[in-house]
Tab-separated table of N, CA and C in Angstrom:
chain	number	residue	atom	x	y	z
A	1	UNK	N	6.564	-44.759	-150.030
A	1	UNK	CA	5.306	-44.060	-149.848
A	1	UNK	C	4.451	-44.237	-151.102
A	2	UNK	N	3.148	-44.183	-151.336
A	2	UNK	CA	2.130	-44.452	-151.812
A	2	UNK	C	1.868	-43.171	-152.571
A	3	UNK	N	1.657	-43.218	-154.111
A	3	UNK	CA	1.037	-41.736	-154.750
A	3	UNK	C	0.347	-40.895	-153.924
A	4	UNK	N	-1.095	-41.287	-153.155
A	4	UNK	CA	-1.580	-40.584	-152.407
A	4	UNK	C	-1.115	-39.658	-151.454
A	5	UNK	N	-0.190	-40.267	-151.055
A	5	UNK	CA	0.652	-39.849	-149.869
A	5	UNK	C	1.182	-38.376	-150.475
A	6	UNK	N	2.284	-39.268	-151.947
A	6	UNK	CA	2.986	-38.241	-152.067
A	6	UNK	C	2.080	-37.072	-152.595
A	7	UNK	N	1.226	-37.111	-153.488
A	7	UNK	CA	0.179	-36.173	-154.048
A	7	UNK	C	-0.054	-35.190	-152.680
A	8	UNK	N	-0.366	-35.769	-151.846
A	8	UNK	CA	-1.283	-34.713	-150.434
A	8	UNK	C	0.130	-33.541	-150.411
A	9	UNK	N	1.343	-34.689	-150.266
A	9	UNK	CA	2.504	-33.622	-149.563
A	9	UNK	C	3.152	-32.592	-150.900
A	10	UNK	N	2.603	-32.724	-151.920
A	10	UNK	CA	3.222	-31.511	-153.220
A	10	UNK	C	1.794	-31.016	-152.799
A	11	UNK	N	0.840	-31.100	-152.822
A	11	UNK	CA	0.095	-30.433	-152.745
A	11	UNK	C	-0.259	-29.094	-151.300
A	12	UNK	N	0.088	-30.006	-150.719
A	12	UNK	CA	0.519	-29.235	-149.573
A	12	UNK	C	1.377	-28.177	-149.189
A	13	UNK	N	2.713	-28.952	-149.782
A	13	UNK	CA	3.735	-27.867	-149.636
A	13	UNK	C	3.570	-26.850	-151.052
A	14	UNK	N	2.983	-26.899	-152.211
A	14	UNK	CA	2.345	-25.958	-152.653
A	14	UNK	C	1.555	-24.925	-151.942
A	15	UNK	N	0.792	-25.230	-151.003
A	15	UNK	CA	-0.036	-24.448	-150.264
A	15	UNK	C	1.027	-23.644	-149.319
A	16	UNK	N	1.742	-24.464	-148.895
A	16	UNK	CA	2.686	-23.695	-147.746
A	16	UNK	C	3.160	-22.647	-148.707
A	17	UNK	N	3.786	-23.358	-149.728
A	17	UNK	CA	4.314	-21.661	-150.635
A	17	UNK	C	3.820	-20.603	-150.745
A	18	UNK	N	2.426	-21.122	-151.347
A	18	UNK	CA	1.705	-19.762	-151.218
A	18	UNK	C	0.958	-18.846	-150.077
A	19	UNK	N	1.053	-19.495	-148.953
A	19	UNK	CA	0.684	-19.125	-147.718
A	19	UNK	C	1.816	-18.345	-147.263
A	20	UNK	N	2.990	-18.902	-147.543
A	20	UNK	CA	4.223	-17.885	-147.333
A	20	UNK	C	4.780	-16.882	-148.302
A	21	UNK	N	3.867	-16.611	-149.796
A	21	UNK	CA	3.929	-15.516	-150.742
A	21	UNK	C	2.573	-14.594	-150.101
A	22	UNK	N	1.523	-15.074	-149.847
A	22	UNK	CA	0.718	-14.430	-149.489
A	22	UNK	C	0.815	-13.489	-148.382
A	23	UNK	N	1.333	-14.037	-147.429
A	23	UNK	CA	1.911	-13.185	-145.924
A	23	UNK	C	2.998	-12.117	-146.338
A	24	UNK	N	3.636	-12.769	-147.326
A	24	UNK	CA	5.191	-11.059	-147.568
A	24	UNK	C	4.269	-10.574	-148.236
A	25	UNK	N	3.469	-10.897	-149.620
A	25	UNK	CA	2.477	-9.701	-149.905
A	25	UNK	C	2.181	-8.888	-149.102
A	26	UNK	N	1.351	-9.810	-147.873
A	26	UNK	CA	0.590	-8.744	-146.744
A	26	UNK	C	1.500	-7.626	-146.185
A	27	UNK	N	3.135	-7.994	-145.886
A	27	UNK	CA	3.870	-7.430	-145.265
A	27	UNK	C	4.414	-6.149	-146.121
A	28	UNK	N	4.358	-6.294	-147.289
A	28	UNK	CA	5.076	-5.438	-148.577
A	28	UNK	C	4.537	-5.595	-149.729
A	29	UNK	N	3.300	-5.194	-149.830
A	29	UNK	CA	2.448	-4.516	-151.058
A	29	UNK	C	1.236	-4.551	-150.951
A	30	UNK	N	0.406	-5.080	-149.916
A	30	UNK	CA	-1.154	-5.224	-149.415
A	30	UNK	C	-1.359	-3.617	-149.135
A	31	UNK	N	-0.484	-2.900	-148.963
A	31	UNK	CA	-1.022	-1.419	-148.363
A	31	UNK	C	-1.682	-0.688	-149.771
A	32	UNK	N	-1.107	-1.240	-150.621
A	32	UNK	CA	-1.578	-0.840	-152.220
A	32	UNK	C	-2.422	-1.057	-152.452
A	33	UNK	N	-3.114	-1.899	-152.183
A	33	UNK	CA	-4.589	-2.687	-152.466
A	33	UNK	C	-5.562	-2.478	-151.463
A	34	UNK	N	-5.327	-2.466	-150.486
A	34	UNK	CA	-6.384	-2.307	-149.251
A	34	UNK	C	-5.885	-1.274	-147.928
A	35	UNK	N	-7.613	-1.431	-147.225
A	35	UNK	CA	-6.923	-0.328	-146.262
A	35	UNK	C	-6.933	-1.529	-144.960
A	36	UNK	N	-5.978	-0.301	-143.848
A	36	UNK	CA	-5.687	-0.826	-142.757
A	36	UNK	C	-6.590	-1.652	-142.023
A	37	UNK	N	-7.662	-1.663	-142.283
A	37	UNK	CA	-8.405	-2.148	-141.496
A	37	UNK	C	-8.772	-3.499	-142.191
A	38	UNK	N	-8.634	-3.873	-143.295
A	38	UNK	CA	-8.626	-4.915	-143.928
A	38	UNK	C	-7.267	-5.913	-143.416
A	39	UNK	N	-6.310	-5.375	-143.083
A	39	UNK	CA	-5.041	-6.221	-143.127
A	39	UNK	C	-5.582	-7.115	-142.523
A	40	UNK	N	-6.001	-7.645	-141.030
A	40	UNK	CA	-5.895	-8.099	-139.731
A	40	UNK	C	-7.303	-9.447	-140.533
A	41	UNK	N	-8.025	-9.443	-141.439
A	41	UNK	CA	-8.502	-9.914	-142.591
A	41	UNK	C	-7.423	-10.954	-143.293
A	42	UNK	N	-6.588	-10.175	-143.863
A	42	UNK	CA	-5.645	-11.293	-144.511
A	42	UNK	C	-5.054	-11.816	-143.723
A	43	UNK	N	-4.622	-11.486	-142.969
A	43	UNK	CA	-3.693	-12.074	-141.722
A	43	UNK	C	-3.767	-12.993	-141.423
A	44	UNK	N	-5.670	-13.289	-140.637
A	44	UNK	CA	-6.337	-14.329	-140.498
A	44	UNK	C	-6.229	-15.580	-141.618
A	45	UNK	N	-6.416	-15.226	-142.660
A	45	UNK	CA	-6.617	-16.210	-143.643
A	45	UNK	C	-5.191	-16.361	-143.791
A	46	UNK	N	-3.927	-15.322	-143.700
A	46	UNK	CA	-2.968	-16.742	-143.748
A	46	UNK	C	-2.727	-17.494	-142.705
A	47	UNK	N	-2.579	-16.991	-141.600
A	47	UNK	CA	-2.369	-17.813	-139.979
A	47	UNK	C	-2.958	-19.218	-140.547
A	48	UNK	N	-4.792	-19.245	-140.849
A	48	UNK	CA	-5.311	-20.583	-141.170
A	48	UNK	C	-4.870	-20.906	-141.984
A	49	UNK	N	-4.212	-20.659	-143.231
A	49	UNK	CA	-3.959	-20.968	-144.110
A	49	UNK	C	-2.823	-22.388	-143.892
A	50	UNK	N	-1.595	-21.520	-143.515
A	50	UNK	CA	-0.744	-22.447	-143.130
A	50	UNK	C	-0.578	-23.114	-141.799
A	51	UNK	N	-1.735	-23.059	-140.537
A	51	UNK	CA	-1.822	-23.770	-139.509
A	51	UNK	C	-2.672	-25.198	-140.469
A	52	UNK	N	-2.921	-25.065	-141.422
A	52	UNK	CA	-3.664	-26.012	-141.554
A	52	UNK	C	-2.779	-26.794	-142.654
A	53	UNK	N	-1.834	-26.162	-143.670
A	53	UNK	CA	-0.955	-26.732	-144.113
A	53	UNK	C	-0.158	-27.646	-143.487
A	54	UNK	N	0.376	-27.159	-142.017
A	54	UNK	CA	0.924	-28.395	-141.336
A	54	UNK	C	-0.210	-29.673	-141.090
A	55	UNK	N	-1.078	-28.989	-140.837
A	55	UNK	CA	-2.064	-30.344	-140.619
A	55	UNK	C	-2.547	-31.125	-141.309
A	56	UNK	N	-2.177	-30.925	-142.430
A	56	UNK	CA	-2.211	-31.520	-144.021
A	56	UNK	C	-1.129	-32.643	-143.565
A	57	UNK	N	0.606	-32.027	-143.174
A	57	UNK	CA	1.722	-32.528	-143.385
A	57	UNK	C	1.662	-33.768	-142.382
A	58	UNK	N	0.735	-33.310	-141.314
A	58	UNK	CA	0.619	-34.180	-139.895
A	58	UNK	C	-0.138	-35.594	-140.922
A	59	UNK	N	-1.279	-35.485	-141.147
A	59	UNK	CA	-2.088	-36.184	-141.743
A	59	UNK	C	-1.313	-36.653	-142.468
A	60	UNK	N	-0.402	-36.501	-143.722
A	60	UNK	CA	0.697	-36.938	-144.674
A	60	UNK	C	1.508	-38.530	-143.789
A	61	UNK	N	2.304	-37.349	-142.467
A	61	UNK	CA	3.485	-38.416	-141.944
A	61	UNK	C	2.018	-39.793	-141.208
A	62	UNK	N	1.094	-39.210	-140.824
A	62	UNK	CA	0.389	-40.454	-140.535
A	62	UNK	C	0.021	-41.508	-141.109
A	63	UNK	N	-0.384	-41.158	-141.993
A	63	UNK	CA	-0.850	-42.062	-143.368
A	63	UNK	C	0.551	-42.826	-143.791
A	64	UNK	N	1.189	-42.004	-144.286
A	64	UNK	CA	2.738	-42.789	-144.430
A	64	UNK	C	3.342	-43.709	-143.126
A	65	UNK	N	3.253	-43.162	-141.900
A	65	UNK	CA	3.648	-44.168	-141.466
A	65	UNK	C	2.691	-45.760	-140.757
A	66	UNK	N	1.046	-45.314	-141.220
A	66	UNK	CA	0.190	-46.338	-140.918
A	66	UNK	C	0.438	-47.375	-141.946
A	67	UNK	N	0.684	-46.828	-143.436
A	67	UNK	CA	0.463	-47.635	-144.140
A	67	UNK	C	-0.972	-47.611	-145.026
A	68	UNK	N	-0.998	-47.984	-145.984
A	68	UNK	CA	-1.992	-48.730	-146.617
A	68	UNK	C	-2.523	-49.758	-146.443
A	69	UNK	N	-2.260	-50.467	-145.817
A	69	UNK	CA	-2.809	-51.816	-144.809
A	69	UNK	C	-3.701	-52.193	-144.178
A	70	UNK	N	-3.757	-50.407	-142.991
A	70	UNK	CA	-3.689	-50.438	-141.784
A	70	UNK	C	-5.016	-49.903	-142.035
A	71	UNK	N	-6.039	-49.303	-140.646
A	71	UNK	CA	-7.094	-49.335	-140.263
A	71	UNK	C	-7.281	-47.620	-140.409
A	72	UNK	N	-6.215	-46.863	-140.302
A	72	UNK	CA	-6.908	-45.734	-140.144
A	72	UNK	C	-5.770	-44.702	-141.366
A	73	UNK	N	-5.291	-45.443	-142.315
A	73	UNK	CA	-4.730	-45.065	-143.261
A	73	UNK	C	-5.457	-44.339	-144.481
A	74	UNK	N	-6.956	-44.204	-145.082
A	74	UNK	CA	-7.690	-43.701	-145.460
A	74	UNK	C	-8.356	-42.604	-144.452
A	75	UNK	N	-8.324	-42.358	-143.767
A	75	UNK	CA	-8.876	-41.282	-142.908
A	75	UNK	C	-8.255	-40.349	-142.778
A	76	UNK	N	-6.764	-41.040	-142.209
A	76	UNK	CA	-5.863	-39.700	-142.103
A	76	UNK	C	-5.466	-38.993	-143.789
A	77	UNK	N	-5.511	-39.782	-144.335
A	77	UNK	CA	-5.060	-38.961	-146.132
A	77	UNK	C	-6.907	-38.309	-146.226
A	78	UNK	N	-7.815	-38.923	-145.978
A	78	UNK	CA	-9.139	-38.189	-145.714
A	78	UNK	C	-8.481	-36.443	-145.219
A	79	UNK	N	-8.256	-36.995	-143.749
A	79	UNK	CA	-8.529	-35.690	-142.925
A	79	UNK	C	-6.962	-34.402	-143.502
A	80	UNK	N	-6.191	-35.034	-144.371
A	80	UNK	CA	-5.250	-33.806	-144.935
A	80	UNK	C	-6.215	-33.467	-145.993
A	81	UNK	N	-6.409	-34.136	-146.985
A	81	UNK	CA	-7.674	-33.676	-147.887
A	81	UNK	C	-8.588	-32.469	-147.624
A	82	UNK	N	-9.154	-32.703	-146.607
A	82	UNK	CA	-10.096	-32.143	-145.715
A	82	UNK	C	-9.819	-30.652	-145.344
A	83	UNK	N	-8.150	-30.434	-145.245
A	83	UNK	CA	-7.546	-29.159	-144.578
A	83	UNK	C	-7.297	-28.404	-145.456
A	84	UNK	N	-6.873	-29.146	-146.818
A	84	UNK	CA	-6.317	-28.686	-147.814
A	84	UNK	C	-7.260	-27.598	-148.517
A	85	UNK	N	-8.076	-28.265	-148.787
A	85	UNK	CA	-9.983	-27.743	-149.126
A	85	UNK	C	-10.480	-26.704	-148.328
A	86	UNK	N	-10.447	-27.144	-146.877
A	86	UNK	CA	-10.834	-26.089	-145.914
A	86	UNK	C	-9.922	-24.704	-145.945
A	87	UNK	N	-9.052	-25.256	-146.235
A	87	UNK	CA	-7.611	-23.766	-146.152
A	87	UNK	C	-8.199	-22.932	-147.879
A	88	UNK	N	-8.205	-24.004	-149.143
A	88	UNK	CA	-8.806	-22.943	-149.996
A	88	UNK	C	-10.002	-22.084	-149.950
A	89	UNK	N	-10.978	-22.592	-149.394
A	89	UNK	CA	-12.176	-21.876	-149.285
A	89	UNK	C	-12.247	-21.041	-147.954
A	90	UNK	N	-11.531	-21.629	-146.909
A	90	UNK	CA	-11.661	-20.201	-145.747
A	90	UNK	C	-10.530	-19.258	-146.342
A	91	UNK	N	-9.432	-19.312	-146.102
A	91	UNK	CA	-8.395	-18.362	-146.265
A	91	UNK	C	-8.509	-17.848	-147.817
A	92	UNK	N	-9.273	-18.377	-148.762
A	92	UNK	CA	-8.987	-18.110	-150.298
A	92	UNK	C	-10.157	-16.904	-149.942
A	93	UNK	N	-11.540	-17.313	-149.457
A	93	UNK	CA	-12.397	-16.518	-149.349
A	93	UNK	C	-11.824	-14.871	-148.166
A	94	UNK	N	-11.360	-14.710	-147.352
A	94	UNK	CA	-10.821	-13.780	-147.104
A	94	UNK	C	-9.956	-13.096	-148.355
A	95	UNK	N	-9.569	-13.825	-148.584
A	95	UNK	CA	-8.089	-12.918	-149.652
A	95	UNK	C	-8.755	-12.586	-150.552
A	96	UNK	N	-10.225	-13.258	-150.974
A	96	UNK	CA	-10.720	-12.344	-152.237
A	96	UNK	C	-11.801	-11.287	-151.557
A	97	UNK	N	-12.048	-11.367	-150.553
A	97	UNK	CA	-12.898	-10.173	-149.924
A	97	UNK	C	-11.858	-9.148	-149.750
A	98	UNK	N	-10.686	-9.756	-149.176
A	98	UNK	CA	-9.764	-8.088	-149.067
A	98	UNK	C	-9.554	-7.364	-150.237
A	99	UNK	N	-9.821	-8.108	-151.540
A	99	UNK	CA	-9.029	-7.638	-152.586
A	99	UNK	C	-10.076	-7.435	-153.649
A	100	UNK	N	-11.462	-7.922	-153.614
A	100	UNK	CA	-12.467	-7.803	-154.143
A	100	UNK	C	-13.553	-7.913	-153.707
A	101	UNK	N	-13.826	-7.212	-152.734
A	101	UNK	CA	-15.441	-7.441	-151.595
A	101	UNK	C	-16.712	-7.565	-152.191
A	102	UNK	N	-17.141	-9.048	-152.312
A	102	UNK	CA	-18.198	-9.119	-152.666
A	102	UNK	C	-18.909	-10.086	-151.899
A	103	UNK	N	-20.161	-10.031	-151.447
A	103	UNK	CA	-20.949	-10.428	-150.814
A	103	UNK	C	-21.082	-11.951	-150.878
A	104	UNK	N	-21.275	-12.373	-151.998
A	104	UNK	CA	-21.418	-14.046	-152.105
A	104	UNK	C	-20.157	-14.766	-151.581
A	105	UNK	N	-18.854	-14.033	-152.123
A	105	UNK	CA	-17.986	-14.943	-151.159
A	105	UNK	C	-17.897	-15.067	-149.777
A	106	UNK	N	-18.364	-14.495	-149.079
A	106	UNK	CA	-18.964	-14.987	-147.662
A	106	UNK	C	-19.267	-16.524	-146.904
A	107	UNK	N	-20.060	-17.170	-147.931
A	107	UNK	CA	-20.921	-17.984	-147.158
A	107	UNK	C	-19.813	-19.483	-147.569
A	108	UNK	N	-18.163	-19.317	-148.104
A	108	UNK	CA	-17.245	-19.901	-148.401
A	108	UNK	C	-15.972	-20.246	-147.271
A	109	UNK	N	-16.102	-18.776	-146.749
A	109	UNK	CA	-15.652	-18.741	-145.334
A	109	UNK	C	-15.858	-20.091	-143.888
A	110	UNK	N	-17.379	-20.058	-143.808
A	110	UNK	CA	-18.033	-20.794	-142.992
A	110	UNK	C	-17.985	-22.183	-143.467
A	111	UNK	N	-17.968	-22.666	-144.761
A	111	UNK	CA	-17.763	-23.826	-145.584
A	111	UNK	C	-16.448	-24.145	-145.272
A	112	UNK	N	-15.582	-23.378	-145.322
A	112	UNK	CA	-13.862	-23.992	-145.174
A	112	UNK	C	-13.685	-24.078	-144.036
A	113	UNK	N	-14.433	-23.280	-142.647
A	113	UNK	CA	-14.359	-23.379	-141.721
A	113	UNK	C	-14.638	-24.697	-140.917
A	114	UNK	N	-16.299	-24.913	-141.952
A	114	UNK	CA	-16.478	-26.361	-141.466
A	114	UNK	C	-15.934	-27.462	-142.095
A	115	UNK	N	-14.986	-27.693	-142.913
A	115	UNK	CA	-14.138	-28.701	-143.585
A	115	UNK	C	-13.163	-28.471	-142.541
A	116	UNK	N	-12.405	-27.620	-142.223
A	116	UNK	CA	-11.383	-27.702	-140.719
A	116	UNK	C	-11.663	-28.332	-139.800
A	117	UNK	N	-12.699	-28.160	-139.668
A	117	UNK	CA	-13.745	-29.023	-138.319
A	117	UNK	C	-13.743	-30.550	-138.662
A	118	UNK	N	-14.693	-30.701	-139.161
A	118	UNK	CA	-14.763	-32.232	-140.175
A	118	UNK	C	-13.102	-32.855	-140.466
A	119	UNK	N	-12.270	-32.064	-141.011
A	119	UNK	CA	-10.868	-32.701	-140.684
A	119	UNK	C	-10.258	-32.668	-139.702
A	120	UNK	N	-10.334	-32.077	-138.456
A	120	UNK	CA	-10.123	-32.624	-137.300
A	120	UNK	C	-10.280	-33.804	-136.601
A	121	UNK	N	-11.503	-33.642	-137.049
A	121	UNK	CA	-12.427	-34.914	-136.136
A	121	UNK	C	-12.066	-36.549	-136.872
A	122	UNK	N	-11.803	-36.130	-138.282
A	122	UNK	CA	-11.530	-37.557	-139.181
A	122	UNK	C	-10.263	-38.079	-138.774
A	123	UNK	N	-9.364	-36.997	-138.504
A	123	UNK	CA	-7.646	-36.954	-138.139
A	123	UNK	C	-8.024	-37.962	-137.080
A	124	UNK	N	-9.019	-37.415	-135.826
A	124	UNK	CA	-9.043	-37.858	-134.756
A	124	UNK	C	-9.650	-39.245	-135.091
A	125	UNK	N	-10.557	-39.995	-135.827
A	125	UNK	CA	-10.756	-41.006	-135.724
A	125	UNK	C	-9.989	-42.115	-136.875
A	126	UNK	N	-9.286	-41.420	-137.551
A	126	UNK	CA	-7.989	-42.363	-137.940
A	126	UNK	C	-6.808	-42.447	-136.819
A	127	UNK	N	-6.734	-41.824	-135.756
A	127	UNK	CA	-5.613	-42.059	-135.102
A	127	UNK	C	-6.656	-43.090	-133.937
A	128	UNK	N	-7.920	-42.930	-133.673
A	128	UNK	CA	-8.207	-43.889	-132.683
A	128	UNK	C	-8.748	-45.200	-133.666
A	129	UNK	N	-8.596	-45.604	-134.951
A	129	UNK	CA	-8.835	-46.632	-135.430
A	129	UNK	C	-7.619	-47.583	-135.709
A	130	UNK	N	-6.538	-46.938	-135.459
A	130	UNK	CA	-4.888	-47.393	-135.276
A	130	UNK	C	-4.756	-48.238	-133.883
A	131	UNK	N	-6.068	-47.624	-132.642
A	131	UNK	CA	-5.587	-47.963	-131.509
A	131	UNK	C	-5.420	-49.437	-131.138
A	132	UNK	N	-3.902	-50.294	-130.460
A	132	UNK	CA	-4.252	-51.827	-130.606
A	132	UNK	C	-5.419	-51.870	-130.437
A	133	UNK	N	-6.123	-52.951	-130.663
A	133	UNK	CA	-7.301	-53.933	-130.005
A	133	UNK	C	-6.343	-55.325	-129.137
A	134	UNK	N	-7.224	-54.968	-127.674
A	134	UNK	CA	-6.488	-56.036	-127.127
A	134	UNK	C	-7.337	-57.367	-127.702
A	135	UNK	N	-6.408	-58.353	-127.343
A	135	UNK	CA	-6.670	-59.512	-127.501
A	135	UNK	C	-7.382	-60.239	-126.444
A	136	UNK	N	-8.237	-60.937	-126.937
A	136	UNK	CA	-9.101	-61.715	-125.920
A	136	UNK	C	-8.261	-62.455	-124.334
A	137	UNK	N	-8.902	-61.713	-122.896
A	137	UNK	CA	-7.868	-62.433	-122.203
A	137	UNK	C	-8.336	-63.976	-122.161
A	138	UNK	N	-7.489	-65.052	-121.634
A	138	UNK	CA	-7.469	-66.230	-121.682
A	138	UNK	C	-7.400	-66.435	-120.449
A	139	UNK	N	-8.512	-67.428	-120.018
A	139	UNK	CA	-8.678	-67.482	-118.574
A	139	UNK	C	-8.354	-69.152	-118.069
């Protein structure tokens, strides 16, 4: 595998860590810090947090197994990029509103939201730039 590769997947599974410290927080010591009505707040931001960590990992095994070669091997390490980013700024921006509500982090939310988006769609056109091309038929 290729630095890139490996870089996305420490980076990633960094994220998974903390997506899975962040959630036992929520479960056992968030009541200290916030009220009930905030939880369902963090919650959200980890659910995305680590739905998108796998999609980092998805993007990872793609790239690794396209290659550097290949046609849609920059897109898919694109579109984990993409999740990685989107997961700090949506889910980061919840966790600092639960824990410090301030107005400007708001408009960070909708930004990570649309990097989720945008890495979807890149995921999706590195996997259709993989697709064979047939070969000319011969008549």
């Amino acid at each position: 595998m290729s630095r890139p590769i490996i870089l996305l997947g420490v980076v990633a599974a960094l994220n998974g860590f903390l997506a899975v410290a962040l959630g036992s927080f929520a479960a056992h010591g968030l009541q200290h810090y916030a009220s009930a009505e905030q939880l369902p707040t963090w919650q959200t931001g980890v659910r995305y947090h680590m739905f998108h960590v796998m999609a980092a990992f998805i993007a990872m095994v793609i790239s690794g197994f396209v290659g550097s070669g290949y046609r849609g091997y920059r897109w898919a390490l694109m579109a984990g990029w993409l999740f990685i980013a989107g997961a700090l700024l949506f889910s980061g921006s919840l966790y600092l509103l639960v824990l410090a509500p301030r107005g400007w982090l708001m408009w960070t939310a909708p930004l990570g939201g649309g990097l989720f988006l945008v890495g979807w769609v890149t995921l999706v056109v590195a996997l259709i730039r993989q697709w064979p091309r047939d070969k000319a038929v011969e008549k």
